[in-house]
CSV table of C-alpha atoms in Angstrom, one decimal:
chain,number,residue,atom,x,y,z
A,1,MET,CA,0.0,0.0,0.0
A,2,HIS,CA,1.5,3.3,-1.1
A,3,ARG,CA,1.8,6.1,1.4
A,4,ASP,CA,2.3,9.7,0.6
A,5,HIS,CA,5.4,10.9,2.5
A,6,SER,CA,5.2,14.5,1.1
A,7,PRO,CA,5.6,17.1,3.8
A,8,GLU,CA,2.5,18.8,5.1
A,9,LEU,CA,1.8,22.2,3.7
A,10,THR,CA,2.2,24.9,6.3
A,11,GLU,CA,-0.9,26.9,7.0
A,12,ARG,CA,-0.8,30.3,5.4
A,13,PRO,CA,-2.6,33.4,6.8
A,14,ASP,CA,-6.0,34.0,5.2
A,15,PRO,CA,-5.6,37.0,2.8
A,16,HIS,CA,-9.3,37.8,3.6
A,17,GLU,CA,-8.6,38.0,7.4
A,18,PRO,CA,-10.0,41.4,8.6
A,19,PHE,CA,-7.4,43.9,9.5
A,20,GLY,CA,-8.2,45.6,12.8
A,21,GLU,CA,-6.2,48.4,14.4
A,22,THR,CA,-5.8,48.6,18.2
A,23,ARG,CA,-8.4,50.7,20.1
A,24,TRP,CA,-6.0,52.6,22.4
A,25,PRO,CA,-5.0,55.5,20.1
A,26,MET,CA,-8.6,56.5,19.5
A,27,ALA,CA,-9.5,56.0,23.1
A,28,ALA,CA,-6.5,58.1,24.2
A,29,ALA,CA,-7.7,60.9,22.0
A,30,VAL,CA,-11.2,60.8,23.5
A,31,LEU,CA,-9.7,60.8,27.0
A,32,ALA,CA,-7.5,63.8,26.1
A,33,ALA,CA,-10.6,65.7,24.7
A,34,MET,CA,-12.4,64.9,27.9
A,35,VAL,CA,-9.6,66.4,30.0
A,36,LEU,CA,-9.5,69.5,27.8
A,37,THR,CA,-13.2,70.0,28.2
A,38,MET,CA,-12.8,70.0,32.0
A,39,LEU,CA,-10.0,72.5,31.8
A,40,LEU,CA,-12.1,75.0,29.8
A,41,PRO,CA,-13.7,78.0,31.6
A,42,ASP,CA,-17.3,77.7,32.5
A,43,ASP,CA,-18.4,80.2,29.8
A,44,LEU,CA,-16.8,78.1,27.0
A,45,ARG,CA,-18.3,74.7,27.9
A,46,MET,CA,-21.6,73.5,26.4
A,47,ALA,CA,-22.6,71.9,29.7
A,48,PRO,CA,-21.5,71.8,33.4
A,49,ARG,CA,-17.9,70.6,34.0
A,50,TRP,CA,-18.6,66.9,34.4
A,51,VAL,CA,-21.6,66.4,32.1
A,52,LEU,CA,-19.9,66.0,28.7
A,53,PRO,CA,-16.9,64.0,30.0
A,54,VAL,CA,-19.3,61.6,31.7
A,55,VAL,CA,-21.4,61.2,28.6
A,56,GLU,CA,-18.3,60.7,26.4
A,57,GLY,CA,-16.7,58.3,28.9
A,58,LEU,CA,-19.8,56.1,28.9
A,59,LEU,CA,-20.0,56.1,25.1
A,60,LEU,CA,-16.3,55.1,25.0
A,61,LEU,CA,-16.8,52.3,27.5
A,62,ALA,CA,-19.7,51.0,25.4
A,63,LEU,CA,-17.3,50.9,22.3
A,64,VAL,CA,-14.5,49.2,24.2
A,65,ALA,CA,-16.9,46.6,25.8
A,66,GLY,CA,-18.6,45.9,22.5
A,67,ASP,CA,-15.4,45.5,20.5
A,68,PRO,CA,-12.3,45.2,22.7
A,69,GLY,CA,-8.8,44.8,21.5
A,70,ARG,CA,-8.7,45.4,17.8
A,71,ILE,CA,-11.5,47.2,16.0
A,72,ASN,CA,-13.0,44.8,13.5
A,73,ARG,CA,-16.6,44.0,14.7
A,74,ARG,CA,-19.2,45.5,12.4
A,75,SER,CA,-22.3,46.3,14.3
A,76,ALA,CA,-25.1,48.8,13.7
A,77,PHE,CA,-25.3,49.5,17.5
A,78,LEU,CA,-21.5,50.1,17.8
A,79,ARG,CA,-21.6,52.3,14.7
A,80,ALA,CA,-24.4,54.4,16.2
A,81,VAL,CA,-22.5,54.8,19.5
A,82,ALA,CA,-19.3,55.8,17.6
A,83,ILE,CA,-21.1,58.4,15.5
A,84,THR,CA,-22.8,59.8,18.7
A,85,LEU,CA,-19.5,60.1,20.4
A,86,VAL,CA,-17.8,62.0,17.7
A,87,ALA,CA,-20.9,64.2,17.2
A,88,VAL,CA,-20.8,65.2,20.8
A,89,LEU,CA,-17.1,66.0,20.6
A,90,ALA,CA,-17.5,68.0,17.4
A,91,LEU,CA,-20.5,69.9,18.7
A,92,SER,CA,-18.6,70.7,21.9
A,93,ALA,CA,-15.6,71.9,19.9
A,94,VAL,CA,-17.7,74.2,17.7
A,95,TRP,CA,-19.6,75.5,20.8
A,96,SER,CA,-16.3,76.4,22.5
A,97,THR,CA,-14.9,78.0,19.4
A,98,VAL,CA,-18.0,80.2,18.9
A,99,HIS,CA,-17.9,81.4,22.5
A,100,LEU,CA,-14.2,81.9,22.4
A,101,VAL,CA,-14.5,84.1,19.4
A,102,ASP,CA,-17.3,86.1,21.1
A,103,ASP,CA,-15.0,86.5,24.1
A,104,LEU,CA,-12.1,87.6,22.0
A,105,ILE,CA,-14.2,90.2,20.1
A,106,HIS,CA,-15.8,91.7,23.1
A,107,GLY,CA,-12.8,91.4,25.4
A,108,GLY,CA,-14.3,89.0,28.0
A,109,PRO,CA,-12.5,88.1,31.2
A,110,GLU,CA,-11.4,84.7,29.9
A,111,THR,CA,-9.0,86.3,27.5
A,112,GLY,CA,-8.1,89.5,29.5
A,113,SER,CA,-4.6,88.5,30.4
A,114,ALA,CA,-1.8,86.9,28.4
A,115,SER,CA,-1.7,83.7,30.4
A,116,SER,CA,-5.4,83.1,30.3
A,117,LEU,CA,-5.5,84.0,26.6
A,118,LEU,CA,-2.9,81.5,25.6
A,119,GLN,CA,-4.2,78.8,27.9
A,120,THR,CA,-7.9,79.2,26.8
A,121,GLY,CA,-7.1,79.6,23.1
A,122,GLY,CA,-4.7,76.7,23.1
A,123,THR,CA,-7.1,74.4,24.9
A,124,VAL,CA,-9.9,75.2,22.4
A,125,TRP,CA,-7.6,74.8,19.4
A,126,VAL,CA,-6.2,71.4,20.5
A,127,GLY,CA,-9.7,70.2,21.4
A,128,THR,CA,-10.9,71.2,17.9
A,129,ILE,CA,-8.0,69.2,16.3
A,130,LEU,CA,-8.9,66.1,18.4
A,131,ALA,CA,-12.6,66.3,17.7
A,132,PHE,CA,-12.2,66.7,13.9
A,133,SER,CA,-9.6,64.0,13.8
A,134,LEU,CA,-12.0,61.6,15.4
A,135,LEU,CA,-14.8,62.8,13.1
A,136,TYR,CA,-12.7,61.9,10.0
A,137,TYR,CA,-11.7,58.6,11.6
A,138,GLU,CA,-15.3,57.5,12.1
A,139,LEU,CA,-16.8,58.9,8.9
A,140,ASP,CA,-14.2,57.9,6.4
A,141,ASN,CA,-15.2,54.7,4.5
A,142,GLY,CA,-17.7,53.6,7.1
A,143,GLY,CA,-15.4,53.8,10.1
A,144,ALA,CA,-12.5,51.7,11.4
A,145,ALA,CA,-14.5,48.4,11.6
A,146,ALA,CA,-15.7,48.7,8.0
A,147,ARG,CA,-12.1,49.6,6.8
A,148,ALA,CA,-10.8,46.5,8.6
A,149,HIS,CA,-12.8,44.3,6.2
A,150,HIS,CA,-12.9,46.3,3.0
A,151,MET,CA,-11.3,49.4,1.5
A,152,PRO,CA,-13.4,50.9,-1.3
A,153,PRO,CA,-11.7,51.7,-4.7
A,154,THR,CA,-12.8,55.4,-4.4
A,155,PRO,CA,-12.1,56.6,-0.9
A,156,ALA,CA,-13.7,59.7,0.7
A,157,LEU,CA,-10.3,60.9,1.9
A,158,ALA,CA,-7.4,60.0,-0.4
A,159,PHE,CA,-4.1,59.4,1.5
A,160,PRO,CA,-0.7,59.4,-0.3
A,161,GLN,CA,-0.6,55.5,-0.1
A,162,GLN,CA,-3.9,55.5,-2.0
A,163,LEU,CA,-3.0,58.1,-4.6
A,164,ASN,CA,0.3,56.3,-5.2
A,165,PRO,CA,-0.1,52.6,-4.3
A,166,GLU,CA,3.7,52.1,-4.7
A,167,LEU,CA,4.2,54.1,-1.5
A,168,GLY,CA,2.4,51.6,0.7
A,169,ALA,CA,1.7,47.9,1.2
A,170,ALA,CA,-1.1,46.2,-0.8
A,171,ASP,CA,-3.2,45.8,2.3
A,172,TRP,CA,-2.5,49.3,3.6
A,173,ARG,CA,-5.2,50.9,5.8
A,174,PRO,CA,-5.3,54.4,7.3
A,175,ARG,CA,-5.0,54.3,11.1
A,176,PHE,CA,-6.0,56.9,13.7
A,177,ILE,CA,-2.5,58.5,13.6
A,178,ASP,CA,-3.2,59.3,9.9
A,179,TYR,CA,-6.4,61.1,10.7
A,180,LEU,CA,-4.8,62.9,13.6
A,181,TYR,CA,-2.1,64.2,11.2
A,182,LEU,CA,-4.8,65.3,8.9
A,183,GLY,CA,-6.6,67.2,11.6
A,184,LEU,CA,-3.4,68.9,12.7
A,185,THR,CA,-2.2,69.9,9.2
A,186,ASN,CA,-5.7,71.1,8.2
A,187,SER,CA,-5.8,73.3,11.4
A,188,THR,CA,-2.3,74.8,10.7
A,189,ALA,CA,-2.3,75.1,6.9
A,190,PHE,CA,-6.1,75.9,6.6
A,191,SER,CA,-6.2,73.7,3.5
A,192,PRO,CA,-5.5,70.1,2.5
A,193,THR,CA,-1.8,69.1,2.5
A,194,ASP,CA,-1.1,65.5,1.5
A,195,VAL,CA,-4.6,64.1,2.1
A,196,MET,CA,-7.2,65.1,-0.6
A,197,PRO,CA,-10.9,65.3,0.3
A,198,LEU,CA,-12.9,63.6,-2.5
A,199,ALA,CA,-16.4,63.2,-1.0
A,200,PRO,CA,-18.6,66.2,-0.5
A,201,TRP,CA,-18.9,65.6,3.2
A,202,ALA,CA,-15.1,65.5,3.5
A,203,LYS,CA,-14.7,68.9,1.7
A,204,ILE,CA,-17.4,70.4,3.9
A,205,VAL,CA,-15.9,69.1,7.2
A,206,MET,CA,-12.4,70.1,6.3
A,207,SER,CA,-13.6,73.6,5.3
A,208,VAL,CA,-15.4,74.0,8.6
A,209,GLN,CA,-12.4,72.9,10.6
A,210,ALA,CA,-10.1,75.2,8.6
A,211,LEU,CA,-12.4,78.2,9.2
A,212,LEU,CA,-12.7,77.5,12.9
A,213,SER,CA,-8.9,77.2,13.2
A,214,LEU,CA,-8.4,80.4,11.3
A,215,LEU,CA,-10.8,82.2,13.6
A,216,ILE,CA,-9.1,80.9,16.7
A,217,LEU,CA,-5.5,81.6,15.7
A,218,GLY,CA,-6.2,84.9,14.0
A,219,LEU,CA,-8.2,86.4,16.8
A,220,VAL,CA,-5.9,85.0,19.5
A,221,VAL,CA,-2.9,86.6,17.8
A,222,ALA,CA,-4.8,89.9,17.4
A,223,ARG,CA,-6.0,89.8,21.0
A,224,ALA,CA,-2.5,89.0,22.2
A,225,VAL,CA,-1.0,92.0,20.5
A,226,ASN,CA,-3.6,94.2,22.3
A,227,VAL,CA,-3.0,92.6,25.6
A,228,LEU,CA,0.8,92.8,25.4
A,229,ALA,CA,1.0,96.3,23.9
C-alpha cells in the first residue's frame, strides 16, 4: 500500500482575514478631549464641567466593551455609538470656538490676560483638532471596523498611499494617527496638504475645521497684540 510521505503544507494566513487596528490611540484621543473639556472656563463649555466628560466616557466604555482589543466588529449599534460620540465631541468643539470668538471680540474676562488668553485659546484649538480627527476617523469609508474588512476603490479621503499605491503595502489601511495628522495639518495650513478630500462631506468638514482654526488663531494673535501692547 502506497503512502504519501510528502511534507504537510504549512498553513498560510488568510488573505481575507480582517485587519483591525488597536483601540487605544482612538481611546487616548477621546480621554484627552475629555480632560481639555474639564479645563475650559465655564463660559466656554456647552454643559456643566462633568456632564460632557461623563457622557463621552460612557460612550467610549460601550465601544470598548462591544469591540475590545482590535477594531473589527461590524455592528449597527456600535456604529451608532461611535457616531454619537464624535458628534458630541465635534459639537462641543464648535460651541467652545464660537464662545471663544465672542469673548475675544468683546474682550471678555477669559482672555483678558496673556496667560489666560494662551491657555484658553490653546485648549480650544487642540480640542478642535482632536474632535475633527475623530470625526474623520469615524466617517471615512464607514469607520474603522468597516475599513478592517474592505477598502473601497474610491475613498472619501485619499491618502498618499492610495493616490500612489507604490508608497504603501497592498493591504494598507489608514490608522488613527493618519487622521490625527490630517486634523493637525488642516488646522495649521487651513487647507489640504497631502490628504485630498474627494467626497462632498469631507470637503465640507475640512472647510469648517479650517475656518474654525483660522478664527481661533487669527483672533488669539490679534488679542495677544492688544494685551501685550
